[in-house]
Amino acid sequence: MKYIVLVGNPNTGKSTFFFIFSNAEEHVGNWHGVTTDYKEKRIKFDGQEIVITDLPGTYSLSPFSFEEGVTKEYLLTHKDCEVINIIDGNNLERNLLLTFELVEMGIRPIVCVNMANEFVKNGLKIDKEKFEKELGLKCFFINAQNKKESKEVLNYAVKNTNDKKEKNETNKIDTYSHIDIFSYITDLQDMFSDYLPKYNQNFNLSIFEKIKILEQDESVISKLKITDKEKNDIINILEKNNTLEKVINLRFIIIKKFLSNCVSKDNNKIYGYSKIDKYCLNKWLCFPIFFVIIAGLFFFTFGSFGTMLSGTLSNFAELMLSPLSSFAQNKISNQFVADFISNAFCGSVVSLFSFLPQVILMFLGLYILEDSGYMSRVAFIFEDFLKKLGLSGKSIFALLMSFGCSTTATLSSRNLENKNSKIKTAMLTPYISCTAKLPLYLIICNAFFPKFKVLIIIFLYVLGVVVALCVSYFLNKTILKSNETTFVMELPKYRIPNFKKISKNVYYNAKQFLLRAGSVLLGFSCIVWILQNCNFRFQYHVGESMLETLSNFLSPIFSPLGFGTAGAVSAILCGFVAKEIIVSTIGIINGLDGTGGLNQISNSLLLSTSAFCLTASSSLSFLVFALLYLPCISTVSVMIKEIGRKWTLFACLLQFAISYALSFVVYKIANYFIFNGVLSGIVSIIVFTLICVFIFFIFGIIKHKRYCKFCPANKNCDKKQHL
Amino acid sequence: MITKKMSDLKTGEVGKIINLSADVRIKRRLLELGLITGQMVKVLSISPLKNSYLIALKNYSLCLRRSILKSIEVEIEL
């Protein structure tokens, strides 16, 4: 077995290289830190079995984040691997720093300069032979997407592991001493013995460890078997002499000298930043441009094209399943089993397929934006706002997509790299009003508030967003604190999306959606169907169904909200399957046959015979409750998959509690308005707000007086001097 | 010639790094990214709420938070 490891800076194309050989269907992005753990893949190459490992990208071997620590540990513990160091040809200076550190560690990496095409375009000329000779390492100049070139590299690496075994390479450490360029390592050793002569001999430190101590790497210093006082002494000596800067400067000086020998530059172009960014990142233009793009994506996914596709596909699925359902209806004598197969099973499969086109279109759009490099710009623009809420810049996409459909939006949260902000984003999407809820708003507003229809619908949309932001803020302050992982981000270059890669990613995500989320959706829908159609003795269509019994039983819970009627409660329960169903359930409960339009349903609500007994105020609280109460089954199943059962349950409970509290408040306020007249209602709200503002103001003054973060002693500090 | 905190640079301004005063962990990372003494840096863009900065150094571009740039001193030519 031969082991080959890929190491490099973030976003240099390690994963692209990895996937050419491993054929895995995982995500590679034009984005920072897509690989967060190492991935191993056993493959057959030239008839030999080898294991390729893709390590998370790292800038150096002094880990800053957890992922970078993975890389360092792996390299320290797997000494017998052949290391391929992939470096970005457009940023040789910084990328070579890692190469030098690898050499210091005693590794002789195969240097693989990626994006060779692009740097020729950027006016860089590399004297390849000189580059290889001076560096003393085997070098390749490739484009990682090019299979032939990448194969050559791997071929060499595999052969090289053979040679090594024969040569019996015991003292790896000595492999660079004959190369001029690495003679600085001896200088670093001298520096160590100058400053810390005590530790030079006795502790049996490797060169790598010595250098890391000079760089004040606490993880290495803390491993020394010495007292805390001695450790502090070491740190003081190092700090006084500023060894950290000296070491890194030395490396950069050598790299610069080396590069000036073998690379010639025609222009001083800044890689990554292009002319388009003048507009895309402009203070005033960035938002309009973003909203145009997101609106485009939105209409692409949820507009007529997406709806048409989803209609076509669900019709197609229905057509494909019709033999099964007709077989069930005709051949199976047991009516329950027959209906179960033809309605519950086939019905939910069809509804699953009606989601599929929109899922595909959304991922297609998102991956195009990501691969083109625009997503990093979005993160840059929105980082400010969303950081305060504990979300990452990328969450904005999920939040905006949830105006369309929370299922697809929740699914898109999987692109987030930080675990906590991923959980938060997935939890927030259901609060935002999706398109499926709109018909419900329309029928209720038509029935009760024909004059204020638009106003109330806008109110509901705004309420959803506000609640989502508040929830995120409180989660960030309490249990889901986000840590600052995105402290540094490189801006990738704009590039034309690679459609092969995108289609692979879209296919992978659609498959995941169908298999994992689909199975949960199917199970839940079947259970709800049974609830709707059977009584508690599991008899089919006999007497009261379980759902009705349940609604009667549960209705007292909802009476404080004004809609504690069996009809309203069963509409709410059915809404858990899919929000679209609420409207049709209202129709069925009110005795309509389902052929009438929305108008007929809203008229039926006003009749005295209606099972809902809604009034103006209770209908408002019903709307607020329906907006917020629980995500639909498909969203829940996606959430379970993305963030786990525990968090999904928590999200559902939290949502239910919030919706309950808010509808209660809305109901009481609405009642107050109705009984006391609009004018006195407005006046009392204004008074209430003023009192709140006043209280907050006073608290603010007290808080301000008590602390100044920067100079607690100075009581008259106006804070301005610190800004 | 005046010295400033790097967070005080405006869009388009160029400065030369003269001192880094962040704590060791962050300082090491900044140095590794190439923000060494004597390096020229240019502010390409500042985000709308002024909390993230896009800067250019060597020949690449990098986003950094304002709080970090506060610890970097630069020298600008008038």
mmCIF file of C-alpha atoms in Angstrom, chain A residues 360-481:
data_model
loop_
_atom_site.group_PDB
_atom_site.id
_atom_site.type_symbol
_atom_site.label_atom_id
_atom_site.label_comp_id
_atom_site.label_asym_id
_atom_site.label_seq_id
_atom_site.Cartn_x
_atom_site.Cartn_y
_atom_site.Cartn_z
ATOM 1 C CA ILE A 360 -32.239 21.283 -8.874
ATOM 2 C CA LEU A 361 -32.744 24.801 -10.218
ATOM 3 C CA MET A 362 -31.789 26.367 -6.913
ATOM 4 C CA PHE A 363 -28.613 24.365 -6.540
ATOM 5 C CA LEU A 364 -27.757 25.067 -10.135
ATOM 6 C CA GLY A 365 -28.068 28.799 -9.502
ATOM 7 C CA LEU A 366 -26.179 28.689 -6.225
ATOM 8 C CA TYR A 367 -23.311 26.663 -7.617
ATOM 9 C CA ILE A 368 -23.008 28.920 -10.634
ATOM 10 C CA LEU A 369 -22.744 31.910 -8.303
ATOM 11 C CA GLU A 370 -20.297 30.096 -6.099
ATOM 12 C CA ASP A 371 -18.068 28.757 -8.811
ATOM 13 C CA SER A 372 -17.964 32.111 -10.550
ATOM 14 C CA GLY A 373 -16.571 33.633 -7.366
ATOM 15 C CA TYR A 374 -19.480 35.984 -6.671
ATOM 16 C CA MET A 375 -20.414 34.195 -3.460
ATOM 17 C CA SER A 376 -17.214 35.374 -1.772
ATOM 18 C CA ARG A 377 -18.135 38.958 -2.617
ATOM 19 C CA VAL A 378 -21.557 38.453 -1.095
ATOM 20 C CA ALA A 379 -19.938 37.141 2.048
ATOM 21 C CA PHE A 380 -17.767 40.240 2.131
ATOM 22 C CA ILE A 381 -20.706 42.621 1.734
ATOM 23 C CA PHE A 382 -22.998 40.962 4.247
ATOM 24 C CA GLU A 383 -20.427 39.833 6.763
ATOM 25 C CA ASP A 384 -21.000 43.030 8.769
ATOM 26 C CA PHE A 385 -24.729 42.636 9.175
ATOM 27 C CA LEU A 386 -24.853 38.939 9.656
ATOM 28 C CA LYS A 387 -21.898 38.741 11.998
ATOM 29 C CA LYS A 388 -23.965 40.581 14.577
ATOM 30 C CA LEU A 389 -26.626 37.893 14.285
ATOM 31 C CA GLY A 390 -24.038 35.166 14.397
ATOM 32 C CA LEU A 391 -24.578 34.120 10.823
ATOM 33 C CA SER A 392 -22.027 33.929 8.085
ATOM 34 C CA GLY A 393 -22.236 36.040 4.957
ATOM 35 C CA LYS A 394 -23.412 33.068 2.959
ATOM 36 C CA SER A 395 -26.556 32.598 5.077
ATOM 37 C CA ILE A 396 -28.168 35.496 3.251
ATOM 38 C CA PHE A 397 -28.832 33.168 0.338
ATOM 39 C CA ALA A 398 -30.651 30.621 2.445
ATOM 40 C CA LEU A 399 -32.683 33.345 4.123
ATOM 41 C CA LEU A 400 -33.757 34.896 0.850
ATOM 42 C CA MET A 401 -34.512 31.569 -0.772
ATOM 43 C CA SER A 402 -36.877 30.769 2.070
ATOM 44 C CA PHE A 403 -39.307 33.348 0.721
ATOM 45 C CA GLY A 404 -39.783 30.773 -2.000
ATOM 46 C CA CYS A 405 -39.762 27.473 -0.216
ATOM 47 C CA SER A 406 -38.305 26.687 3.155
ATOM 48 C CA THR A 407 -37.468 23.123 2.150
ATOM 49 C CA THR A 408 -35.100 24.146 -0.598
ATOM 50 C CA ALA A 409 -33.735 26.992 1.506
ATOM 51 C CA THR A 410 -32.950 24.693 4.398
ATOM 52 C CA LEU A 411 -31.243 22.385 1.981
ATOM 53 C CA SER A 412 -29.029 25.220 0.777
ATOM 54 C CA SER A 413 -27.738 25.786 4.284
ATOM 55 C CA ARG A 414 -25.524 22.766 3.793
ATOM 56 C CA ASN A 415 -23.091 24.993 1.937
ATOM 57 C CA LEU A 416 -22.161 26.776 5.124
ATOM 58 C CA GLU A 417 -18.868 25.706 6.580
ATOM 59 C CA ASN A 418 -19.300 26.811 10.169
ATOM 60 C CA LYS A 419 -21.391 24.299 12.069
ATOM 61 C CA ASN A 420 -23.095 26.753 14.403
ATOM 62 C CA SER A 421 -24.108 29.177 11.710
ATOM 63 C CA LYS A 422 -25.343 26.261 9.641
ATOM 64 C CA ILE A 423 -27.645 25.134 12.466
ATOM 65 C CA LYS A 424 -28.852 28.665 12.983
ATOM 66 C CA THR A 425 -29.527 29.256 9.311
ATOM 67 C CA ALA A 426 -31.481 26.018 9.019
ATOM 68 C CA MET A 427 -33.510 26.962 12.083
ATOM 69 C CA LEU A 428 -34.352 30.403 10.744
ATOM 70 C CA THR A 429 -35.656 29.522 7.312
ATOM 71 C CA PRO A 430 -39.099 28.267 8.474
ATOM 72 C CA TYR A 431 -39.928 31.595 10.119
ATOM 73 C CA ILE A 432 -39.854 33.372 6.827
ATOM 74 C CA SER A 433 -43.105 33.217 4.934
ATOM 75 C CA CYS A 434 -42.890 30.837 1.988
ATOM 76 C CA THR A 435 -45.045 30.948 -1.147
ATOM 77 C CA ALA A 436 -47.201 28.045 0.064
ATOM 78 C CA LYS A 437 -48.630 30.222 2.828
ATOM 79 C CA LEU A 438 -49.787 33.001 0.513
ATOM 80 C CA PRO A 439 -53.126 31.400 -0.524
ATOM 81 C CA LEU A 440 -54.069 31.075 3.129
ATOM 82 C CA TYR A 441 -53.393 34.769 3.731
ATOM 83 C CA LEU A 442 -55.472 35.607 0.700
ATOM 84 C CA ILE A 443 -58.558 33.644 1.649
ATOM 85 C CA ILE A 444 -58.619 34.839 5.239
ATOM 86 C CA CYS A 445 -57.952 38.458 4.342
ATOM 87 C CA ASN A 446 -60.584 38.312 1.608
ATOM 88 C CA ALA A 447 -63.100 37.055 4.112
ATOM 89 C CA PHE A 448 -62.366 39.322 7.058
ATOM 90 C CA PHE A 449 -60.306 42.323 5.929
ATOM 91 C CA PRO A 450 -60.955 42.941 2.242
ATOM 92 C CA LYS A 451 -59.857 46.563 2.652
ATOM 93 C CA PHE A 452 -56.565 45.956 4.446
ATOM 94 C CA LYS A 453 -55.508 42.896 2.463
ATOM 95 C CA VAL A 454 -52.152 44.209 1.215
ATOM 96 C CA LEU A 455 -51.288 45.815 4.535
ATOM 97 C CA ILE A 456 -51.863 42.624 6.491
ATOM 98 C CA ILE A 457 -49.930 40.476 4.058
ATOM 99 C CA ILE A 458 -46.977 42.863 4.213
ATOM 100 C CA PHE A 459 -47.239 42.825 7.989
ATOM 101 C CA LEU A 460 -47.028 39.032 7.997
ATOM 102 C CA TYR A 461 -43.985 38.969 5.731
ATOM 103 C CA VAL A 462 -42.188 41.571 7.837
ATOM 104 C CA LEU A 463 -43.158 39.786 11.035
ATOM 105 C CA GLY A 464 -41.598 36.557 9.752
ATOM 106 C CA VAL A 465 -38.296 38.262 8.963
ATOM 107 C CA VAL A 466 -38.196 40.191 12.235
ATOM 108 C CA VAL A 467 -38.889 37.084 14.286
ATOM 109 C CA ALA A 468 -36.196 35.183 12.382
ATOM 110 C CA LEU A 469 -33.613 37.904 13.041
ATOM 111 C CA CYS A 470 -34.532 38.141 16.729
ATOM 112 C CA VAL A 471 -34.316 34.374 17.144
ATOM 113 C CA SER A 472 -30.912 34.352 15.498
ATOM 114 C CA TYR A 473 -29.729 37.169 17.734
ATOM 115 C CA PHE A 474 -30.816 35.384 20.903
ATOM 116 C CA LEU A 475 -29.439 32.032 19.804
ATOM 117 C CA ASN A 476 -26.142 33.730 19.129
ATOM 118 C CA LYS A 477 -26.108 35.238 22.583
ATOM 119 C CA THR A 478 -27.055 32.006 24.320
ATOM 120 C CA ILE A 479 -26.495 28.499 23.029
ATOM 121 C CA LEU A 480 -25.189 28.834 19.519
ATOM 122 C CA LYS A 481 -22.341 31.259 19.795
#
